[in-house]
Short mmCIF file of C-alpha atoms and ligand atoms in Angstrom, two decimals:
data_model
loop_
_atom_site.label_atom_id
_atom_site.label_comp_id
_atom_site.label_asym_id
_atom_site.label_seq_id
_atom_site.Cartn_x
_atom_site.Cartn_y
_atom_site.Cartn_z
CA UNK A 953 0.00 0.00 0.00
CA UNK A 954 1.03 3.33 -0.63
CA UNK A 955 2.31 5.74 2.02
CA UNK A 956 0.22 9.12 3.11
CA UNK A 957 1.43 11.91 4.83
CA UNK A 958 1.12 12.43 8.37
CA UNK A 959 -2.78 13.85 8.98
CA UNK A 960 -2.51 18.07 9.26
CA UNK A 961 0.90 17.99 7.17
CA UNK A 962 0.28 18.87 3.75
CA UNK A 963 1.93 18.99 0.10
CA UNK A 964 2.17 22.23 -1.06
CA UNK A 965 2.09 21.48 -4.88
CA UNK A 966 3.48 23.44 -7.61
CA UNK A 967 0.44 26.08 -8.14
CA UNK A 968 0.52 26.98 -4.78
CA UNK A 969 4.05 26.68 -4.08
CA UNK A 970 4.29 29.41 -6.64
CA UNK A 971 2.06 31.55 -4.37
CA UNK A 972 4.33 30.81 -1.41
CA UNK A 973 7.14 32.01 -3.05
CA UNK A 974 5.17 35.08 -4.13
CA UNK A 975 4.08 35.97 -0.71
CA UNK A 976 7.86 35.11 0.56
CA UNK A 977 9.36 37.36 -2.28
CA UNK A 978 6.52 41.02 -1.19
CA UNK A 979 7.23 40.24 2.77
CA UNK A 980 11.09 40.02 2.08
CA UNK A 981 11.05 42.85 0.12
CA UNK A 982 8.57 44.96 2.47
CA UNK A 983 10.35 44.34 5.56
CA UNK A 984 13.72 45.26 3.37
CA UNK A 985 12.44 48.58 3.01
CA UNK A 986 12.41 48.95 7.14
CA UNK A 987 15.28 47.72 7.60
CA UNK A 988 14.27 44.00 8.99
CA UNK A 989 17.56 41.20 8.37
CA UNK A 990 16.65 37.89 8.06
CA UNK A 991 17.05 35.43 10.69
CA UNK A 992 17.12 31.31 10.82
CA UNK A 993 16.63 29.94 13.75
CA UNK A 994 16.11 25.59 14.94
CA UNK A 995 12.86 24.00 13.88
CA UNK A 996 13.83 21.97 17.80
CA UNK A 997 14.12 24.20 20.77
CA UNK A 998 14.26 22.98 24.67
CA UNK A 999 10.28 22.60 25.28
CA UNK A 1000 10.85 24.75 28.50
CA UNK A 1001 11.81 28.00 26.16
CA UNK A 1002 8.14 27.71 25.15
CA UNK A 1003 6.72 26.99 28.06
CA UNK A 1004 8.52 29.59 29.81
CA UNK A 1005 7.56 32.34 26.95
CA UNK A 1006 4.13 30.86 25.06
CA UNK A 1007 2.76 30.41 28.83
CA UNK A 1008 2.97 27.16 30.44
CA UNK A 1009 -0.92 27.39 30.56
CA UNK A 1010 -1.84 28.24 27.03
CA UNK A 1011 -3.53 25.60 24.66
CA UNK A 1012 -0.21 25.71 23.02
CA UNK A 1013 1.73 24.51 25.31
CA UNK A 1014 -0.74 22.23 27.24
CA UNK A 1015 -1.93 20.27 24.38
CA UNK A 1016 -0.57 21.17 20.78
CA UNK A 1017 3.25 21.06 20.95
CA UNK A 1018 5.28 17.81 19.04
CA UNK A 1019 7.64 17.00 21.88
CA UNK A 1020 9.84 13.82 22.46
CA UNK A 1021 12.92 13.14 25.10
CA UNK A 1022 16.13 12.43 24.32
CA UNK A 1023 18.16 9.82 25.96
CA UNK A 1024 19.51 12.34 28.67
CA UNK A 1025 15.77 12.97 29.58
CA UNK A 1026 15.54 16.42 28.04
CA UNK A 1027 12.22 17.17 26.73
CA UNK A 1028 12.50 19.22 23.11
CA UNK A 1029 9.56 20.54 20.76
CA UNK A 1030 9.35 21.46 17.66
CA UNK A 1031 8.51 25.25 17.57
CA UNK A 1032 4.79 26.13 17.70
CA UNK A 1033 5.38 29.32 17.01
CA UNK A 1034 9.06 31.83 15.89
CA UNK A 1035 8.60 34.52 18.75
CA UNK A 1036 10.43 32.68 21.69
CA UNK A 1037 13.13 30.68 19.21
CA UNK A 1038 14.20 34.73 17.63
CA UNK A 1039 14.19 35.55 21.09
CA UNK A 1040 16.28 33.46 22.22
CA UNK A 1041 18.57 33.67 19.29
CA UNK A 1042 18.71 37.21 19.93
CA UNK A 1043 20.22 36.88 23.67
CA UNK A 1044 22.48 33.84 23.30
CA UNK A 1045 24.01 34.88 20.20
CA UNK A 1046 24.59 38.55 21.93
CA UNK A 1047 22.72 40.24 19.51
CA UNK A 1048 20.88 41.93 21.90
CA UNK A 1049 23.94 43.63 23.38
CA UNK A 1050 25.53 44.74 20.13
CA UNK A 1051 22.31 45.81 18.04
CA UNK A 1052 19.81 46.51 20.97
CA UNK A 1053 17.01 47.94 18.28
CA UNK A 1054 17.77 44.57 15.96
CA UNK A 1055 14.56 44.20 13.83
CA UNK A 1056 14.67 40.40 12.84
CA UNK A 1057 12.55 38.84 10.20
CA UNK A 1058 11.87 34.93 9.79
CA UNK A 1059 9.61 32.66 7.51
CA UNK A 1060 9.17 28.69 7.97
CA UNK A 1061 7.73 25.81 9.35
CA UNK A 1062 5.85 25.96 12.60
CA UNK A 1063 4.22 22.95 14.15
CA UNK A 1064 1.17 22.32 15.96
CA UNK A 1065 -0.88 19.47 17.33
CA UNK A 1066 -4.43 21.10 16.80
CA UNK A 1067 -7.67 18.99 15.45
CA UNK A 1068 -6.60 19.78 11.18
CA UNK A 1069 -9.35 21.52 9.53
CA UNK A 1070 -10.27 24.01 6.99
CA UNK A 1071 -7.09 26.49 7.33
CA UNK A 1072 -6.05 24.86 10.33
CA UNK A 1073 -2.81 22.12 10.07
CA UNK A 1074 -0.14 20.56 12.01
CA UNK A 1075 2.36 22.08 10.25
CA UNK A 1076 1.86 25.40 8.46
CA UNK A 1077 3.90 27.98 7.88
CA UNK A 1078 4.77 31.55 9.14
CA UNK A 1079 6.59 34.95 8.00
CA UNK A 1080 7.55 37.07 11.14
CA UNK A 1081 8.91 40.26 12.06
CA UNK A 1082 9.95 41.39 15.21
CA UNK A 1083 11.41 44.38 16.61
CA UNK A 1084 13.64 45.29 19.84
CA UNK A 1085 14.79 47.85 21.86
CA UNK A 1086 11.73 50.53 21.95
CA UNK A 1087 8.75 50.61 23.87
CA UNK A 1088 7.81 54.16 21.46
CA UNK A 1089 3.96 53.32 20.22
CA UNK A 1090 5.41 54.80 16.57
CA UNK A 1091 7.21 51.17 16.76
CA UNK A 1092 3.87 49.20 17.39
CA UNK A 1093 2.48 51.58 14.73
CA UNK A 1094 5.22 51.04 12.03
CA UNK A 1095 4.94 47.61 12.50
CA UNK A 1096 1.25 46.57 12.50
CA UNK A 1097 1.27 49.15 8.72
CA UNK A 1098 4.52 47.36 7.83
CA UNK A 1099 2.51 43.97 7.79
CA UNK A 1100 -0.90 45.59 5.99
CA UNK A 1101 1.94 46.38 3.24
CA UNK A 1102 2.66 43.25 2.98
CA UNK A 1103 -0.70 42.28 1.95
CA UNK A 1104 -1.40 45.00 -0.28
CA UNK A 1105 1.58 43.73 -2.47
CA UNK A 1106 0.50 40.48 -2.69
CA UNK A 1107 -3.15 41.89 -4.17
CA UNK A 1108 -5.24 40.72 -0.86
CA UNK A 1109 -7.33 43.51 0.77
CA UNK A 1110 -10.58 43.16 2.41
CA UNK A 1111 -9.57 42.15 5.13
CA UNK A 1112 -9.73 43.59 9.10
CA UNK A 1113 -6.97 45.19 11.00
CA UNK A 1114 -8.19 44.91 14.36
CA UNK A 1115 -6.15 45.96 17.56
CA UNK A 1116 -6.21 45.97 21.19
CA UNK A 1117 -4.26 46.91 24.68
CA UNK A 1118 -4.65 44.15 26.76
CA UNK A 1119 -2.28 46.20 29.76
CA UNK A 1120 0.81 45.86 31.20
CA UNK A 1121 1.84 43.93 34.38
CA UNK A 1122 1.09 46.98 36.69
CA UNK A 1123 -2.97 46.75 34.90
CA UNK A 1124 -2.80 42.76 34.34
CA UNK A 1125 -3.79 42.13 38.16
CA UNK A 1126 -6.49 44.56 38.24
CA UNK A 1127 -8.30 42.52 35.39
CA UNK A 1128 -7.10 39.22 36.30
CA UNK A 1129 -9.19 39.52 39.26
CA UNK A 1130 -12.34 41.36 37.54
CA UNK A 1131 -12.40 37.82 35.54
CA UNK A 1132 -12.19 35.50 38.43
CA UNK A 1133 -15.35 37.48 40.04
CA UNK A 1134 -17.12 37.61 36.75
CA UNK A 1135 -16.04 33.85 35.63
CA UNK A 1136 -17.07 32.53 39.22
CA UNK A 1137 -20.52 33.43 39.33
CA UNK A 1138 -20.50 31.38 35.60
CA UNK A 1139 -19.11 28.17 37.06
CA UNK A 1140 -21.99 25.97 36.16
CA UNK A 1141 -21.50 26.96 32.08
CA UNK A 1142 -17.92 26.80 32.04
CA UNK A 1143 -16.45 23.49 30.03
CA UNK A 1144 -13.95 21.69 32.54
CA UNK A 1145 -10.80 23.50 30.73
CA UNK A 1146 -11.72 26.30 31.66
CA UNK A 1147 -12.69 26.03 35.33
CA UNK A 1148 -8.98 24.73 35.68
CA UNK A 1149 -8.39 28.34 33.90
CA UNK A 1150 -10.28 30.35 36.61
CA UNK A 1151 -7.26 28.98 38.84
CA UNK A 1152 -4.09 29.08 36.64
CA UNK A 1153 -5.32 31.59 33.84
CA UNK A 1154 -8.32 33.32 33.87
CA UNK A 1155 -7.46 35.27 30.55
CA UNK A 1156 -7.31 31.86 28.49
CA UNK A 1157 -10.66 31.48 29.26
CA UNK A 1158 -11.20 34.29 27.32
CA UNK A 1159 -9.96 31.97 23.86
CA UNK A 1160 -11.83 29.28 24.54
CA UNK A 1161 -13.48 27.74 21.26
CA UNK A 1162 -16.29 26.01 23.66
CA UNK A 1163 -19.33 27.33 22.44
CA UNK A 1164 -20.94 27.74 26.05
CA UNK A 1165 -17.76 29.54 27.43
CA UNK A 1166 -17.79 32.10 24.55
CA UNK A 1167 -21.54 32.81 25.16
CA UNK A 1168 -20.45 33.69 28.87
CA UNK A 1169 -17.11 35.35 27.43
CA UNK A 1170 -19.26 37.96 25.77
CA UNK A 1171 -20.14 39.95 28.74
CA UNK A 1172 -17.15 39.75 30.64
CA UNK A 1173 -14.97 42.07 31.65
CA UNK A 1174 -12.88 43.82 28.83
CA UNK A 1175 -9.20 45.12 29.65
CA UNK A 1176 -9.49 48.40 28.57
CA UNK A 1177 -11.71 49.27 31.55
CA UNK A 1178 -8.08 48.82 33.26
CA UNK A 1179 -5.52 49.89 31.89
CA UNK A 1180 -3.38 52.52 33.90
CA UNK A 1181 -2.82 55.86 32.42
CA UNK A 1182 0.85 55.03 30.78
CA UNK A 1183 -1.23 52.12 28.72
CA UNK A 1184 -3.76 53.99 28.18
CA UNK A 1185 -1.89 56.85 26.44
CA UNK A 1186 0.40 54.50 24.77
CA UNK A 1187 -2.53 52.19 23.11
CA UNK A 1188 -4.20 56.17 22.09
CA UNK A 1189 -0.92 57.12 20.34
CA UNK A 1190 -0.63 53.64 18.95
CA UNK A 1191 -3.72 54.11 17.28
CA UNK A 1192 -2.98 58.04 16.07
CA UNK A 1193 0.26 56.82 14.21
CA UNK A 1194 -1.47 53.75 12.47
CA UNK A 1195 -4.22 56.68 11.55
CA UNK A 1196 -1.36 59.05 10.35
CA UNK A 1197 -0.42 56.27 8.14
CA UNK A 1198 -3.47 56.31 6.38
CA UNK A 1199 -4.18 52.50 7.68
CA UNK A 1200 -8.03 51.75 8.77
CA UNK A 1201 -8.27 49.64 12.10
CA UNK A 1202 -10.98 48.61 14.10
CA UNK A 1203 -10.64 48.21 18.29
CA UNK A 1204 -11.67 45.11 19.01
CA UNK A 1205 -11.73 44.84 22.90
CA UNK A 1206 -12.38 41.04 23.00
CA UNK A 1207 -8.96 39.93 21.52
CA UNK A 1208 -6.42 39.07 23.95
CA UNK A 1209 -4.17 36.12 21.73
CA UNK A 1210 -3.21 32.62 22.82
CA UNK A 1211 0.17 33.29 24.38
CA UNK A 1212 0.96 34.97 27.37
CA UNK A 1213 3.82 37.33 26.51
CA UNK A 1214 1.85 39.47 25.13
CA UNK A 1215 1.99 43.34 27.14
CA UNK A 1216 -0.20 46.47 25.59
CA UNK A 1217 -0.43 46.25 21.76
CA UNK A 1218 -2.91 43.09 20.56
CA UNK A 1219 -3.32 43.16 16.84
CA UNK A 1220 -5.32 40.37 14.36
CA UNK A 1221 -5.86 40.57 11.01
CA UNK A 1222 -9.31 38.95 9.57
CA UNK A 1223 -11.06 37.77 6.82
CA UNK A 1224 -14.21 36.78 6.22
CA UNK A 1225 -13.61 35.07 2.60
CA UNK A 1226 -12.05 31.59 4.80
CA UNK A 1227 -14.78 30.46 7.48
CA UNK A 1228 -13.82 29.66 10.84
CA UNK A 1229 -9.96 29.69 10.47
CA UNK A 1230 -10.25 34.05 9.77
CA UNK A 1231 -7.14 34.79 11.35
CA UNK A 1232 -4.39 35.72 8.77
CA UNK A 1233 -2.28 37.61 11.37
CA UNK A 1234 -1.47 37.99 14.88
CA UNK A 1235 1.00 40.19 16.79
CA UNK A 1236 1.62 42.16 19.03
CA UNK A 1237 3.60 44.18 21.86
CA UNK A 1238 6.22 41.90 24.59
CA UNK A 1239 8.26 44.21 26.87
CA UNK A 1240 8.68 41.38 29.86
CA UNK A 1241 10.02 38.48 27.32
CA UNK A 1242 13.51 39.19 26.58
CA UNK A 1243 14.38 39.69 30.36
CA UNK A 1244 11.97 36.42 30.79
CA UNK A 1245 14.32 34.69 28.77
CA UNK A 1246 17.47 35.65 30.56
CA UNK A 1247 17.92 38.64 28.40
CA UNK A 1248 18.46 42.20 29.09
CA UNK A 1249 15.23 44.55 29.44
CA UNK A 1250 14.78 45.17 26.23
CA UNK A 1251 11.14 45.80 24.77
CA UNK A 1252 9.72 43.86 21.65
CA UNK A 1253 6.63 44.08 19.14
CA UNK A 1254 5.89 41.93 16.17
CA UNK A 1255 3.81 39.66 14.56
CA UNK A 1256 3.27 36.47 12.37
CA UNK A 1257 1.40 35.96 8.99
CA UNK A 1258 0.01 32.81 8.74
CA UNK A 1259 1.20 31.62 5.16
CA UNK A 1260 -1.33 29.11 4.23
CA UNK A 1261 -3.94 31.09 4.67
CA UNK A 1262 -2.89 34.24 2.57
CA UNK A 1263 -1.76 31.86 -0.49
CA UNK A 1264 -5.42 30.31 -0.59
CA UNK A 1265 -6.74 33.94 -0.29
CA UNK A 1266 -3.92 35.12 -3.31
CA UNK A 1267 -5.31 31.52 -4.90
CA UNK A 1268 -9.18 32.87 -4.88
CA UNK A 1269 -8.07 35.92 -6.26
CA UNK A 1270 -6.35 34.79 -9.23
CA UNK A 1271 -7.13 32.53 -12.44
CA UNK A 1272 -4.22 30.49 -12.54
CA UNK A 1273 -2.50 31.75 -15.72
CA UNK A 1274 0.41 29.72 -16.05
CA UNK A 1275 3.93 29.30 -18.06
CA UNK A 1276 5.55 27.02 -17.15
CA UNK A 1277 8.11 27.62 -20.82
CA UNK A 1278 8.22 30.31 -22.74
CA UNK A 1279 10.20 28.13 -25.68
CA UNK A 1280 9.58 25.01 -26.55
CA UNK A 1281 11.83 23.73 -29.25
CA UNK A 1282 10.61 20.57 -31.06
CA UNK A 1283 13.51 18.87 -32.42
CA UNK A 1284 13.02 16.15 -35.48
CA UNK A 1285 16.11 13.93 -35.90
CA UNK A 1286 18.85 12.63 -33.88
CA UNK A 1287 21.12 15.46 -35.33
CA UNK A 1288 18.31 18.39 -34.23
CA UNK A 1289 18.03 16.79 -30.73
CA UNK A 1290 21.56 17.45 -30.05
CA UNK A 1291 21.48 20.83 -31.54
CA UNK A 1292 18.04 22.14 -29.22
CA UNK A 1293 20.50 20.75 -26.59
CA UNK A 1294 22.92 23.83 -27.08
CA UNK A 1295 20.56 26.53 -28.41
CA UNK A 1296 18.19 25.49 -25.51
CA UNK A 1297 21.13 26.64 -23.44
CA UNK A 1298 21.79 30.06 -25.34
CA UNK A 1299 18.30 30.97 -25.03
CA UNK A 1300 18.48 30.31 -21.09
CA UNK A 1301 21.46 31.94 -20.70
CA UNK A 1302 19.81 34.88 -22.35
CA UNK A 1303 16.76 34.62 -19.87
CA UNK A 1304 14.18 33.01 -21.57
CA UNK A 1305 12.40 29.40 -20.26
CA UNK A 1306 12.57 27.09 -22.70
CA UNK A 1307 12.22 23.11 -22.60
CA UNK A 1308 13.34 20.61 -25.57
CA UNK A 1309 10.62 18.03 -26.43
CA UNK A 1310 11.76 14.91 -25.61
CA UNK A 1311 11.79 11.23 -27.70
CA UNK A 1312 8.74 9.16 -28.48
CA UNK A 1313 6.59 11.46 -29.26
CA UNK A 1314 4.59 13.18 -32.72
CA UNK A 1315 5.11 16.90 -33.40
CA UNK A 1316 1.82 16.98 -33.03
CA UNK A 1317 2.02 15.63 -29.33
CA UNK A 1318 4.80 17.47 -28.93
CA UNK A 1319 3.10 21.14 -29.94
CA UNK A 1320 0.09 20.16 -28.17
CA UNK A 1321 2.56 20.01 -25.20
CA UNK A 1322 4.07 23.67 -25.84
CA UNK A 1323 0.35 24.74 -25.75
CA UNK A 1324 -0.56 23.21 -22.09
CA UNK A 1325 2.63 24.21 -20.61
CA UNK A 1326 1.81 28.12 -22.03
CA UNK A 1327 4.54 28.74 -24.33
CA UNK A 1328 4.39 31.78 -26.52
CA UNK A 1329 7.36 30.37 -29.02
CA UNK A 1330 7.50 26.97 -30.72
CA UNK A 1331 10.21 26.16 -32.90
CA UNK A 1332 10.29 23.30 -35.10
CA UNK A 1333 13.49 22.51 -36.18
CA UNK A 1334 14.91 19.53 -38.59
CA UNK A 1335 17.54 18.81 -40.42
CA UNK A 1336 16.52 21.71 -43.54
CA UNK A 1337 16.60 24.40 -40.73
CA UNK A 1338 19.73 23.41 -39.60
CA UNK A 1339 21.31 23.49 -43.06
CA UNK A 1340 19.82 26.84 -44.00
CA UNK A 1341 20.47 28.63 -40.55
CA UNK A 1342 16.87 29.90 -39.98
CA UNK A 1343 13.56 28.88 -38.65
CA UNK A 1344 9.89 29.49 -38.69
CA UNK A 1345 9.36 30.93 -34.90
CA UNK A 1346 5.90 30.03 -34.55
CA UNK A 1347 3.92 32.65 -31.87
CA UNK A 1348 1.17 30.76 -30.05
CA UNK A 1349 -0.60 33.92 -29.05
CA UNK A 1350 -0.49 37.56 -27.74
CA UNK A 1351 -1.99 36.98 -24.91
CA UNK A 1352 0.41 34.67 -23.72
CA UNK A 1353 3.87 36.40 -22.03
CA UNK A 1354 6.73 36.61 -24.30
CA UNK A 1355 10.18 36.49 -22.71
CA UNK A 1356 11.68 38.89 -21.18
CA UNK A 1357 13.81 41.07 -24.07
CA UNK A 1358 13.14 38.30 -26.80
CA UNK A 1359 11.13 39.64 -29.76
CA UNK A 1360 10.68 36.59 -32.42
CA UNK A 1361 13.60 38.82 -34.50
CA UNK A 1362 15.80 37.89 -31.81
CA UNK A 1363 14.89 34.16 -31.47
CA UNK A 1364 15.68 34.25 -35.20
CA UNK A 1365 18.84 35.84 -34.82
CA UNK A 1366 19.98 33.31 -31.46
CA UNK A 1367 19.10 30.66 -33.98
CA UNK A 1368 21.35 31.41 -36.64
CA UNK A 1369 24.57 32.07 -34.20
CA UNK A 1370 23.39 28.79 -32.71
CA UNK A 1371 23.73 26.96 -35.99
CA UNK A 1372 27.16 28.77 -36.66
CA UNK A 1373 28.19 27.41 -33.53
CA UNK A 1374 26.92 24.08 -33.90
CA UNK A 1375 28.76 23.73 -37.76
CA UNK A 1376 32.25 24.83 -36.20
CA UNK A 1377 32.20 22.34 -34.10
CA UNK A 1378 32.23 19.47 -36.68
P1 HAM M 181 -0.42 33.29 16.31
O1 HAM M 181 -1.61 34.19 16.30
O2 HAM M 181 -0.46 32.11 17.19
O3 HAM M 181 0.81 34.22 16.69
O4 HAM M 181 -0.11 32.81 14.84
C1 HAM M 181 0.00 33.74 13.77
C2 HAM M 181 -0.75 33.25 12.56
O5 HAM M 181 -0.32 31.93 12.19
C3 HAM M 181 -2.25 33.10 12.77
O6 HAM M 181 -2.92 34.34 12.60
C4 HAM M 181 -2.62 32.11 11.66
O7 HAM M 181 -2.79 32.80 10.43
C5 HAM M 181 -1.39 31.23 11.58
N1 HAM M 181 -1.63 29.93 12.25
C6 HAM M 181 -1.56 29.67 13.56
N2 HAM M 181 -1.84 28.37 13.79
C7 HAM M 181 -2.08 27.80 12.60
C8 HAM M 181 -2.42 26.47 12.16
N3 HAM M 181 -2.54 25.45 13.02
N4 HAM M 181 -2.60 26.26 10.83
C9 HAM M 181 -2.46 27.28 9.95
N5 HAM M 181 -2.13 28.52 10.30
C10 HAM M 181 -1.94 28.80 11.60
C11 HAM M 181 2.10 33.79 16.81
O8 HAM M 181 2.50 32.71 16.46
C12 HAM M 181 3.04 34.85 17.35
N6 HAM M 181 4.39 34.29 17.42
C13 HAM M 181 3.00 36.09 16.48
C14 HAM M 181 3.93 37.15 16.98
C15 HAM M 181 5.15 37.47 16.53
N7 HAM M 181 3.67 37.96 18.00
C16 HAM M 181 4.71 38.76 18.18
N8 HAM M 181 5.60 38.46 17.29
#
């Protein structure tokens, strides 16, 4: 029997690949404009660096990590998530004491144990952003418009910028115990996950996906009833920057993201062209993690784009209008084979895709090949082309893309040299 992959780990076939490379390409070349350097960091950390940062009682780290123990008894993961692996990059490679402000950018594999579904897998992939050093809301600003950039190249809009404070660890107390008094009069209607919350994490409860607990969630306390007057001016100028930017946001009180580093600035992104899975996005502000992690105090703000989910956005947008050649030379004859060989390579080396039809089959098959795989140029060439040093260059279509810098005069002209070639060598 034939092997399948692992449930929630998917192919990403060529069409879509294509897509990821797109959305790769715009992020790298956004963030390049602020001054973001790419980072690479272990798909395998020490599980305790995201327990210690994620939250040790976050769905996350409770239930959805891929963990195993090596022989000395170590627990690792694979990374749910890039935050805490840049972060700890950024200390132990001393980074954070010779470029303080770095502004890091990553995109791979991230891995979680979650029930697969529409938009949801077990491994998916992410491109992040973070930046260190400043606590200034122009930062949180500059980032959150950085990452609405990064859409706009790629041709998705419609979708929701919504932000939040959710307080710092001065406020966090104050609302922490606002949820406990709300949450325990609710005891009844709360799923057993989250009455373990009310004692370890009353914000989680917050998240919960139980339909019950998110009934209850709706009229319970929100943090911005709490926030101190330092939050509250900094989530006010956080929004005035993102406005002088020209950027529309909604406040959403109700998010406060599944991992606990989070201080101040919440941001999501959302659609509403994927059902349940409408999160595209997350980020937001974490001044306490660095120092968490054995760092110095340094502040931090980013955010995550979740990959899949933007390439099957870019993928509803978009006909798939494909070439996969621009050239396709059809070769008759043992003698023309070996020739499309070598002008197959000029033409490359000028720019141009181009594939030589290979043995066993018709010219017929052959052009009805050149047609699927979108080529705008066929060239037929036997042995009388050969001997007279030019070719018919037949064009399959205007509406098809021509190579770059290679007008049908040229191909003509790349012939003839190639045939010149291809005599002095006998
Ligand atoms: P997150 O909200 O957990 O944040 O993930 C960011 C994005 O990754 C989500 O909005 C979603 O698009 C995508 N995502 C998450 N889980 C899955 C999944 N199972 N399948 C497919 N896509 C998924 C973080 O991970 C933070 N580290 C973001 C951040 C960076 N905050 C500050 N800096």
């Amino acid at each position: 029997m034939a092997i399948k992959a692992i449930t929630g780990f998917q192919d990403v076939l060529p069409d879509r690949a294509r897509l990821f490379t797109r959305l790769e390409q715009a992020a790298a070349e956004v963030f390049a404009r602020y001054g973001y350097r790419e980072i690479r960091f272990p798909q395998m950390e020490f599980s305790e660096l995201f327990s210690r940062s994620i939250g040790q009682t976050t769905d996350i780290v409770e239930k959805e990590m891929f963990s195993l123990t090596d022989s000395k008894g170590r627990s690792m993961s694979l990374r749910p998530e890039g935050t805490a692996g840049v972060v700890r990059a950024f200390i132990q490679s001393g980074l954070c004491n010779r470029e303080p402000q770095a502004r890091l950018s990553y995109s791979g594999a991230m891995f979680r144990h979650e029930r697969p579904q529409k938009g949801r897998f077990r491994q998916f992939h992410q491109i992040g952003a973070e930046a260190f050093g400043s606590d200034d809301p122009l930062l949180d600003a500059e980032v959150i418009v950085m990452l609405m950039e990064v859409f706009e190249a790629v041709g998705v809009d419609d979708l929701r910028l919504e932000i939040n404070s959710i307080g710092d660890e001065e406020s966090r107390p104050r609302f922490r115990r606002a949820l406990v008094d709300f949450f325990s009069g609710h005891k009844a209607e709360l799923c057993k996950d989250c009455l373990r919350r009310l004692e370890t994490n009353p914000m989680r409860i917050l998240d919960c996906k139980v339909p019950s607990c998110r009934k209850i969630a709706r009229d319970a306390p929100i943090m911005l009833g709490f926030l101190g007057p330092e939050c509250q001016r900094h989530f006010s100028d956080v929004q005035k920057f993102i406005r002088a930017a020209g950027t529309d946001f909604v406040v959403n009180e109700r998010i406060v993201r599944g991992l606990d580093y989070y201080t101040r600035t919440a941001f999501e992104v959302t659609t509403d062209k994927l059902g349940a899975q409408d999160a595209v996005a997350g980020g937001g502000r974490y001044d306490g993690l660095v120092e968490l992690l054995g760092g110095p105090a340094l502040p931090g703000v980013g955010f995550a784009i979740g990959v899949e989910r933007v390439v099957e956005l870019m993928g509803q947008a978009e006909a798939p209008a494909r070439q996969d050649v621009a050239v396709m030379i059809v070769p008759i004859g043992e003698e023309a084979r070996e020739f499309g060989v070598s002008f197959a390579g000029a033409l490359r080396k000028e720019g141009a895709s181009c594939q030589v039809g290979l043995e066993g089959r018709s010219v017929k098959a052959l052009m009805r090949r050149a047609d699927k795989l979108g080529a705008r140029y066929v060239l037929v060439i036997g042995e009388d082309e050969i001997n007279k040093g030019s070719v018919d260059v037949k064009d399959m279509g205007a509406d098809r893309p021509r190579p770059k810098n290679l007008t049908e005069k040229r191909l003509g002209e790349l012939f003839s040299e190639a045939v010149r070639n291809h005599r002095a060598k006998d």
